[in-house]
Tab-separated table of C-alpha atoms in Angstrom:
chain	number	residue	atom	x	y	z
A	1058	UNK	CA	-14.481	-23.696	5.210
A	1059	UNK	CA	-15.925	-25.319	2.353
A	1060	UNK	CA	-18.925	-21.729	2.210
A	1061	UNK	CA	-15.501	-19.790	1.664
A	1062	UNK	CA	-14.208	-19.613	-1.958
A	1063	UNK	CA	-10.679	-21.143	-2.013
A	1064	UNK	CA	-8.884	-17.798	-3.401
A	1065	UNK	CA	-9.962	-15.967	-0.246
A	1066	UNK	CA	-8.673	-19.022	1.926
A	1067	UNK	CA	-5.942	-18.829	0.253
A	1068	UNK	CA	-5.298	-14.603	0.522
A	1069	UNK	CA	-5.545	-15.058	4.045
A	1070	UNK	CA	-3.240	-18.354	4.248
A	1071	UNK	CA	-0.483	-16.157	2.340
A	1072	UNK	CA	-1.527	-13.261	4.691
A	1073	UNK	CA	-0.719	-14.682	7.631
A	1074	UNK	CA	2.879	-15.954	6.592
A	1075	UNK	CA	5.135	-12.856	7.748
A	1076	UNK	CA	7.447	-12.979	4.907
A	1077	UNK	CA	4.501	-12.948	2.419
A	1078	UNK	CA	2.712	-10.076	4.889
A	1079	UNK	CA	6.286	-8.248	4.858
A	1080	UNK	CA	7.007	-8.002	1.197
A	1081	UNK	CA	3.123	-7.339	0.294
A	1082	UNK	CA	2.846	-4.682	2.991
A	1083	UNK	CA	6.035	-2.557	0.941
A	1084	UNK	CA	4.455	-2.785	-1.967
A	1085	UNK	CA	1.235	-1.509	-0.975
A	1086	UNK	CA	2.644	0.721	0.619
A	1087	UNK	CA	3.261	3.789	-2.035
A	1088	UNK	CA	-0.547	3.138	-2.880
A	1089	UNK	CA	-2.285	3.790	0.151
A	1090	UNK	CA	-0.050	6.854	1.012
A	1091	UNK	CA	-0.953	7.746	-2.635
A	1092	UNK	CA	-4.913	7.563	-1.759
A	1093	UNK	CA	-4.293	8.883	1.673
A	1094	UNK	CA	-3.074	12.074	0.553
A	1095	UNK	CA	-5.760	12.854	-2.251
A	1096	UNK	CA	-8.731	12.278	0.275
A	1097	UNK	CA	-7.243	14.115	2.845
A	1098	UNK	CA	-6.296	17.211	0.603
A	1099	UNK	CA	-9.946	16.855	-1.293
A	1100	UNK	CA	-11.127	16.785	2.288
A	1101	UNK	CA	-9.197	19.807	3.533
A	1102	UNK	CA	-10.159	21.707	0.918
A	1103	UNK	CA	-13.869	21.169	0.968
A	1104	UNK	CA	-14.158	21.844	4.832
A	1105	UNK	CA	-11.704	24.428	5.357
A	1106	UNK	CA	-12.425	26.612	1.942
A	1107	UNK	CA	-15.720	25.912	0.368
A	1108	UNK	CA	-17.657	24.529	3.296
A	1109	UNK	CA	-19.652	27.693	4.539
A	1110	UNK	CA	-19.733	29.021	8.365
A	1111	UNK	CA	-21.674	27.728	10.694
A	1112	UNK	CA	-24.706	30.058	11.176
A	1113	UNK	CA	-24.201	29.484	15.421
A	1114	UNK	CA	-20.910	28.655	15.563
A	1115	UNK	CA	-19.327	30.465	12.857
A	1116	UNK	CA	-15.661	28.991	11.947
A	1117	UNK	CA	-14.953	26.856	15.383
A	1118	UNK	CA	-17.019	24.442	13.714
A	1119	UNK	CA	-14.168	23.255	11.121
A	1120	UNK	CA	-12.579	21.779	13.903
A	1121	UNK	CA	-15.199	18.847	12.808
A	1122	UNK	CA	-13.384	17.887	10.371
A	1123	UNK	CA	-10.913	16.080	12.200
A	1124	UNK	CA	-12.674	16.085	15.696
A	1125	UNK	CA	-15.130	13.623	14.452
A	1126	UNK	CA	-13.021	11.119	12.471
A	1127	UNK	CA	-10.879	10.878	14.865
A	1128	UNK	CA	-13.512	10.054	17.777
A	1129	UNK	CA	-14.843	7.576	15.154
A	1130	UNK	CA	-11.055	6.154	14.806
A	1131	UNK	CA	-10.444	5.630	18.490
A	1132	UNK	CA	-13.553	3.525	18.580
A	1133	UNK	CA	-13.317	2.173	15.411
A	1134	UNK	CA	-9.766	1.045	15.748
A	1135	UNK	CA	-10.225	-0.249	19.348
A	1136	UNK	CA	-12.858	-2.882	17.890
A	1137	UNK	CA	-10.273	-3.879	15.572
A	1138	UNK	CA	-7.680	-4.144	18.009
A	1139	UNK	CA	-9.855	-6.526	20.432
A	1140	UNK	CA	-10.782	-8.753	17.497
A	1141	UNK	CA	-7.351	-9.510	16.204
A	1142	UNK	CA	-6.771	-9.837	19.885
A	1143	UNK	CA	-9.576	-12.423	20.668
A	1144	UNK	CA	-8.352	-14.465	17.038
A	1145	UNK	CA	-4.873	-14.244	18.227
A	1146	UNK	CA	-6.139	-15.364	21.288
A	1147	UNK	CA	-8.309	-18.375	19.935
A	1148	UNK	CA	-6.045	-19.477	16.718
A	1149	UNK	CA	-2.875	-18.597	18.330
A	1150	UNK	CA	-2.322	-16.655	14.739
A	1151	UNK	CA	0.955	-14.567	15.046
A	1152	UNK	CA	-0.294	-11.826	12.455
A	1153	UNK	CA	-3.174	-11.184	14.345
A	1154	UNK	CA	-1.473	-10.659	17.852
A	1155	UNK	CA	0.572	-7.934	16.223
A	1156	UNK	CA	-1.757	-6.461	14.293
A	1157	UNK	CA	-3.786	-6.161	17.739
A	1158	UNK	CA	-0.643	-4.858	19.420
A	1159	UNK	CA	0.290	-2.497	16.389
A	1160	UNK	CA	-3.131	-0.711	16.414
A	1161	UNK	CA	-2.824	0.332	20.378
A	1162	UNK	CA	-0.739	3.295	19.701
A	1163	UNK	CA	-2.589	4.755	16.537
A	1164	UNK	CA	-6.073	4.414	18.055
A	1165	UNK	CA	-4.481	6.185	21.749
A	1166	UNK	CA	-3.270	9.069	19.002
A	1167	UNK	CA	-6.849	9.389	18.052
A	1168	UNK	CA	-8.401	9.067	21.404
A	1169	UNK	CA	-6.099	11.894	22.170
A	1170	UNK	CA	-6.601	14.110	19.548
A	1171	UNK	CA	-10.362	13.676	19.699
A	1172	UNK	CA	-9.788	14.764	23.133
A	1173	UNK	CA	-8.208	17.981	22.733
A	1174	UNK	CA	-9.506	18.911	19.904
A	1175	UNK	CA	-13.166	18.612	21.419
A	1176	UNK	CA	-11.242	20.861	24.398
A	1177	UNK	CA	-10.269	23.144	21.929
A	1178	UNK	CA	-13.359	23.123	20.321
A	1179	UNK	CA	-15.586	23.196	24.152
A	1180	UNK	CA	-13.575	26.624	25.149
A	1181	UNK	CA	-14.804	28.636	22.741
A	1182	UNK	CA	-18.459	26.947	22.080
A	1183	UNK	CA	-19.483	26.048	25.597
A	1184	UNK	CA	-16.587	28.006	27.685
A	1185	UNK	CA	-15.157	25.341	28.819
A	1186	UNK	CA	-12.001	23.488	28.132
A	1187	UNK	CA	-13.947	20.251	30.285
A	1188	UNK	CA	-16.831	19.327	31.618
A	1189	UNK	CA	-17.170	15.293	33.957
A	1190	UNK	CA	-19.882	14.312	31.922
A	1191	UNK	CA	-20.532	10.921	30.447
A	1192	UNK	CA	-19.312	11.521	26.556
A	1193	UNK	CA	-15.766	13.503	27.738
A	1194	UNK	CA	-15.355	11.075	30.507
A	1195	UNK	CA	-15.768	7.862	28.816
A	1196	UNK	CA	-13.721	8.451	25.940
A	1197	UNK	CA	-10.824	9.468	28.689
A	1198	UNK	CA	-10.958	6.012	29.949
A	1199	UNK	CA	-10.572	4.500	26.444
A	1200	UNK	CA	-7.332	6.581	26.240
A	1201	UNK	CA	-6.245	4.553	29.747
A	1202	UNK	CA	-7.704	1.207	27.996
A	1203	UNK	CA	-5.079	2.129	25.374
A	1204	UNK	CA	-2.517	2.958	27.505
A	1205	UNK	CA	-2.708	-0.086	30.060
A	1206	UNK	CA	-2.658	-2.441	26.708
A	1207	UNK	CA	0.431	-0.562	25.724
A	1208	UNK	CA	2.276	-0.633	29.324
A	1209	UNK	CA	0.645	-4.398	29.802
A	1210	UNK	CA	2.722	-5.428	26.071
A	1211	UNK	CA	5.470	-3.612	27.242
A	1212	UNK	CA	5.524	-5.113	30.972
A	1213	UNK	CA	5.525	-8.709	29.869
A	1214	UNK	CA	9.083	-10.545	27.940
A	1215	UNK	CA	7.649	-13.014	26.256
A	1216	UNK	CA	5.527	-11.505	23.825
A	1217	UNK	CA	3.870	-14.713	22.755
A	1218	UNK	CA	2.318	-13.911	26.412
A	1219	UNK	CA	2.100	-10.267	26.286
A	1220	UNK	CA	-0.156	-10.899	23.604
A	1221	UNK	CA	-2.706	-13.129	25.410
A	1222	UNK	CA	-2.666	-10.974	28.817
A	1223	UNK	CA	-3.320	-7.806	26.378
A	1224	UNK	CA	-6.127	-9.656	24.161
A	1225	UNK	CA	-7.992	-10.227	27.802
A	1226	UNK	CA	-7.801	-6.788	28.559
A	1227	UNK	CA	-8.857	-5.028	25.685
A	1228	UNK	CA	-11.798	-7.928	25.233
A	1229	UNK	CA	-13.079	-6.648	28.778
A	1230	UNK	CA	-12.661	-3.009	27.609
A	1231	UNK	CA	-15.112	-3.386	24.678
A	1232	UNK	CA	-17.876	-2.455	27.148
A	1233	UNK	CA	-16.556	0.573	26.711
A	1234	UNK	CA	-17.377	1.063	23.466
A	1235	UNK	CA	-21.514	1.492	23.188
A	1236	UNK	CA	-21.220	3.133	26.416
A	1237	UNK	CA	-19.038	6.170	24.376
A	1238	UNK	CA	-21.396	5.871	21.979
A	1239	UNK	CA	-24.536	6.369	23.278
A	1240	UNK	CA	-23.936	8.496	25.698
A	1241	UNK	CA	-25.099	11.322	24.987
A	1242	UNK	CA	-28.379	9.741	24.273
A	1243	UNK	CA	-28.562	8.177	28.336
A	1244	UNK	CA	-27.135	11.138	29.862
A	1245	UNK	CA	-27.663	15.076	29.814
A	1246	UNK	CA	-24.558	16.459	28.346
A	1247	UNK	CA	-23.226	19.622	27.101
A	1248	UNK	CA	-21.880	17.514	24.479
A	1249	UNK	CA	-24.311	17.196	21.264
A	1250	UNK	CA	-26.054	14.359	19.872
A	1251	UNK	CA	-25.292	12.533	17.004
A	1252	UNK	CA	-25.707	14.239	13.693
A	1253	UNK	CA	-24.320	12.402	11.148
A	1254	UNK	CA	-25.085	8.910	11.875
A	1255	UNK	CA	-28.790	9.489	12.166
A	1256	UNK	CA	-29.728	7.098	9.539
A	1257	UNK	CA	-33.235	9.089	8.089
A	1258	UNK	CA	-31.820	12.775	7.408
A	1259	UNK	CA	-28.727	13.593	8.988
A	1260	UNK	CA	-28.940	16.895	10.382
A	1261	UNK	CA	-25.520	18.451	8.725
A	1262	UNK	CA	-25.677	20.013	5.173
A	1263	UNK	CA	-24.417	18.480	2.560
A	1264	UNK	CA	-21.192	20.895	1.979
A	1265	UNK	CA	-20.305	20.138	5.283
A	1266	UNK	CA	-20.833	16.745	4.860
A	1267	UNK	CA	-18.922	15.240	2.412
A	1268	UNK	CA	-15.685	17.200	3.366
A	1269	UNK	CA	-16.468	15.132	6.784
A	1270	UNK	CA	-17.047	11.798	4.946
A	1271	UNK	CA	-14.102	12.509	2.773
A	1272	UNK	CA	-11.439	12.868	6.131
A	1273	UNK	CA	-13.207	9.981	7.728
A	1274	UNK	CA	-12.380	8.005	5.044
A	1275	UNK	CA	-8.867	9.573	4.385
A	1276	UNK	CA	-8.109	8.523	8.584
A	1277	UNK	CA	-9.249	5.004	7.747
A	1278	UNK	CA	-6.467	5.184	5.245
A	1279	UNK	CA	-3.425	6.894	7.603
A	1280	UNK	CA	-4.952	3.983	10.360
A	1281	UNK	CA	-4.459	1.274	7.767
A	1282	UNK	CA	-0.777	2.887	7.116
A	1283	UNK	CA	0.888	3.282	10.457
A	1284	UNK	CA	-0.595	0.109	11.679
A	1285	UNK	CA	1.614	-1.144	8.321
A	1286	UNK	CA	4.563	0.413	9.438
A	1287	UNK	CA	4.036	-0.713	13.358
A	1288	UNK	CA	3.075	-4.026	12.506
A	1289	UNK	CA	6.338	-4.599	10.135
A	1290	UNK	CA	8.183	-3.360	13.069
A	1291	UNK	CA	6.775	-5.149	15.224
A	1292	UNK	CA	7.196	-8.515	13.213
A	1293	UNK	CA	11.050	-7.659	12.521
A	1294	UNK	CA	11.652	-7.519	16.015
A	1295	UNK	CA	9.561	-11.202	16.608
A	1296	UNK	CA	11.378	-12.631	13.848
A	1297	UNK	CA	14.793	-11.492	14.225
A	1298	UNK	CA	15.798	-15.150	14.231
A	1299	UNK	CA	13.699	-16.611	11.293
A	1300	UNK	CA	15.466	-17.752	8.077
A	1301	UNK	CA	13.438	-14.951	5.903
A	1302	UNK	CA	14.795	-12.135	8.079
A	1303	UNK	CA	18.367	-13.013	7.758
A	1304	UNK	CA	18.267	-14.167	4.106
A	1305	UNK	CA	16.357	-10.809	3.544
A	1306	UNK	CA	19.285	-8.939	5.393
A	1307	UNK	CA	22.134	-11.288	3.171
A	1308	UNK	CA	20.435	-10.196	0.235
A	1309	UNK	CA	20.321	-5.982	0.542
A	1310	UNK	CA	23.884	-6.396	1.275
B	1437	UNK	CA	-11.913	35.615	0.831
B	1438	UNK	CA	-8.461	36.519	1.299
B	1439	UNK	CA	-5.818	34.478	2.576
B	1440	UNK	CA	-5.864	36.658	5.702
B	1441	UNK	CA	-9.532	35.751	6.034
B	1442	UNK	CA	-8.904	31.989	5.993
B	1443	UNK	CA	-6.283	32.088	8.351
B	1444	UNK	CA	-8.303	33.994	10.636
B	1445	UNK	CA	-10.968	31.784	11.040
B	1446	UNK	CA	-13.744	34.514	11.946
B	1447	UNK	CA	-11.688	34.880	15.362
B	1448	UNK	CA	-11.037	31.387	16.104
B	1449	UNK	CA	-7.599	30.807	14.445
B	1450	UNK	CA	-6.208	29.706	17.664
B	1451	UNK	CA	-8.733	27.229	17.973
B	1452	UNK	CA	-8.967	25.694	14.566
B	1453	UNK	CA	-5.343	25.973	13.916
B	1454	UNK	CA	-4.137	24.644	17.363
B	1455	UNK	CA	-6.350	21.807	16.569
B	1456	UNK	CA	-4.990	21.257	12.910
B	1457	UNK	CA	-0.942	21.803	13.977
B	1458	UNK	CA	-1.728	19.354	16.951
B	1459	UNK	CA	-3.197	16.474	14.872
B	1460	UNK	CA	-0.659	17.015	12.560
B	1461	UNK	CA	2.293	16.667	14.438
B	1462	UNK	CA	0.930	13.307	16.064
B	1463	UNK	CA	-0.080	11.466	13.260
B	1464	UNK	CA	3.048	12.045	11.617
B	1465	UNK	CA	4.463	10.864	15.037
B	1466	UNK	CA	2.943	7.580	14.224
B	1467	UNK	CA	4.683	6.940	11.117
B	1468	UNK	CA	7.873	8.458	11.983
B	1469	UNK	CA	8.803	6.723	15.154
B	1470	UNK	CA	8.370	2.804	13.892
B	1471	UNK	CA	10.178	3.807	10.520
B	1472	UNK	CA	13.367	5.218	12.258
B	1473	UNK	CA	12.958	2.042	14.689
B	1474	UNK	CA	12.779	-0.690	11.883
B	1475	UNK	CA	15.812	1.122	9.688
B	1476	UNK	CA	17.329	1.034	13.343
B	1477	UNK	CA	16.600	-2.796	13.726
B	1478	UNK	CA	17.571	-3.403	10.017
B	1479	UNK	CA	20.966	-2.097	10.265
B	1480	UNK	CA	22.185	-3.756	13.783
B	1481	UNK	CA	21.027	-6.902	12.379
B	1482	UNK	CA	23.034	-6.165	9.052
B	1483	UNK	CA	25.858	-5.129	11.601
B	1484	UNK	CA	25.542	-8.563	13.512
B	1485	UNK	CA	25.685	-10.468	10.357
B	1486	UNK	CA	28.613	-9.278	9.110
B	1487	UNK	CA	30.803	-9.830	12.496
B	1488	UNK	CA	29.501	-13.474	12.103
């Protein structure tokens, strides 16, 4: 503790007490819909009007700009989701079990719109709405890794539980996760390979690729917003019996 | 380029569009649904409260 500066320790201390999360989390609130909104119409507007066709693929391309932030999401936000998990797990830290539990349905959402969108996207490109290879098919089973930690939660009454059952399972999922990754490096696919993450010279101009940086950033935002709004949810519903809650309730009346 | 040009796509309007309306509707989805369901929450508890 002591290589941690004591304002930090004392961020998270504050961070972790629900009525200090719930009142913070409405404040920031109007801010990050605020930034939200201007990266997401700054990146609209650079990939939908002044990004150029693609020479091969003409228009169909611009389905990039949200195809590929939201694959990024739905592995990006299952990481997150099996860390707060495996802290929840370890420190017993009610914040992080519902911040684990909160993030299931946003990164499913993005698992399934990366999903049809890259359908949408296949039919006209490749002629095909779906091909069994190892990129479609692996990011289908992180949609069911979503899903079973979602119907696990749900299954189990005492949440306190629910939350260590669901940790376990999304811990064992995380295989998963380089396996999406790089597979279209181990296996032949229809699907192509990476072109913006190639760290030398990314193989994607640069008016096509800051529109794309610009709405992967913008869906970090909307993740960071609706797993605000789940988690306070979420926490209402754990705490409906804690002395904040019902002073909190005395007071708007 | 007009606006009937953008909306076309270069052909693939269903495609891009479809994609764009889809997205849409589930992100918003996402914030809607735990919203209505804390206001929800907040207002039986207000309700049970009161009766006490």
């Amino acid at each position: 503790m002591f290589l941690i500066p004591d304002p930090v320790v004392r961020f998270f201390h504050r961070m972790a007490s629900p009525p200090h999360f719930y009142a913070l989390t409405e404040r920031l609130m109007p801010w990050l819909v605020v930034i939200f909104l201007l990266l997401t119409a700054a990146g609209l507007y650079g990939g939908l009007y002044l990004a150029p066709s693609d020479y091969q693929q003409g228009d169909s391309y611009r389905i990039i700009y949200i195809h590929v932030p939201s694959a990024w999401m739905s592995l990006f936000i299952y990481v997150v989701m099996a860390v707060a998990g495996a802290i929840g797990l370890v420190w017993r830290i009610k914040l992080a079990e519902i911040v684990a539990i909160s993030s299931a349905p946003v990164g499913a959402s993005f698992t399934f719109i990366a999903l049809v969108t890259g359908s949408l996207w296949g039919k006209p490109m490749w002629g095909t709405w779906w091909v069994w290879d190892a990129r479609l098919t692996s990011e289908l089973i992180l949609l069911f890794l979503y899903l079973g930690v979602i119907g696990l939660y749900g299954a189990i009454d005492d949440k306190r539980t629910a939350s260590r059952a669901v940790a376990i399972l999304a811990l064992v999922g995380v295989v998963n996760i380089p396996i999406i990754h790089y597979s279209v490096e181990w296996w032949n696919t229809l699907h192509q390979g990476p072109t913006v993450t190639k760290m030398d010279k990314p193989s994607i101009h640069v008016s096509m690729l800051i529109p794309l940086l610009l709405m992967a950033l913008s869906f970090k935002f909307y993740y960071l917003i609706a797993l605000l709004q789940r988690a306070r949810t979420e926490l209402l519903l754990r705490e409906r019996n804690a002395q904040w809650v019902k002073n909190m309730i005395s007071e708007a009346k | 380029m007009t606006m009937q040009e953008f909306f076309a796509m270069g052909g693939y309007a269903f495609y891009v569009w479809t994609s764009y309306g889809l997205t849409l509707i589930v992100l918003l989805a996402n914030i809607i649904i735990p919203v209505a369901q804390r206001r929800q929450f907040l207002r039986s508890l207000a309700l049970k409260q009161k009766r006490h």
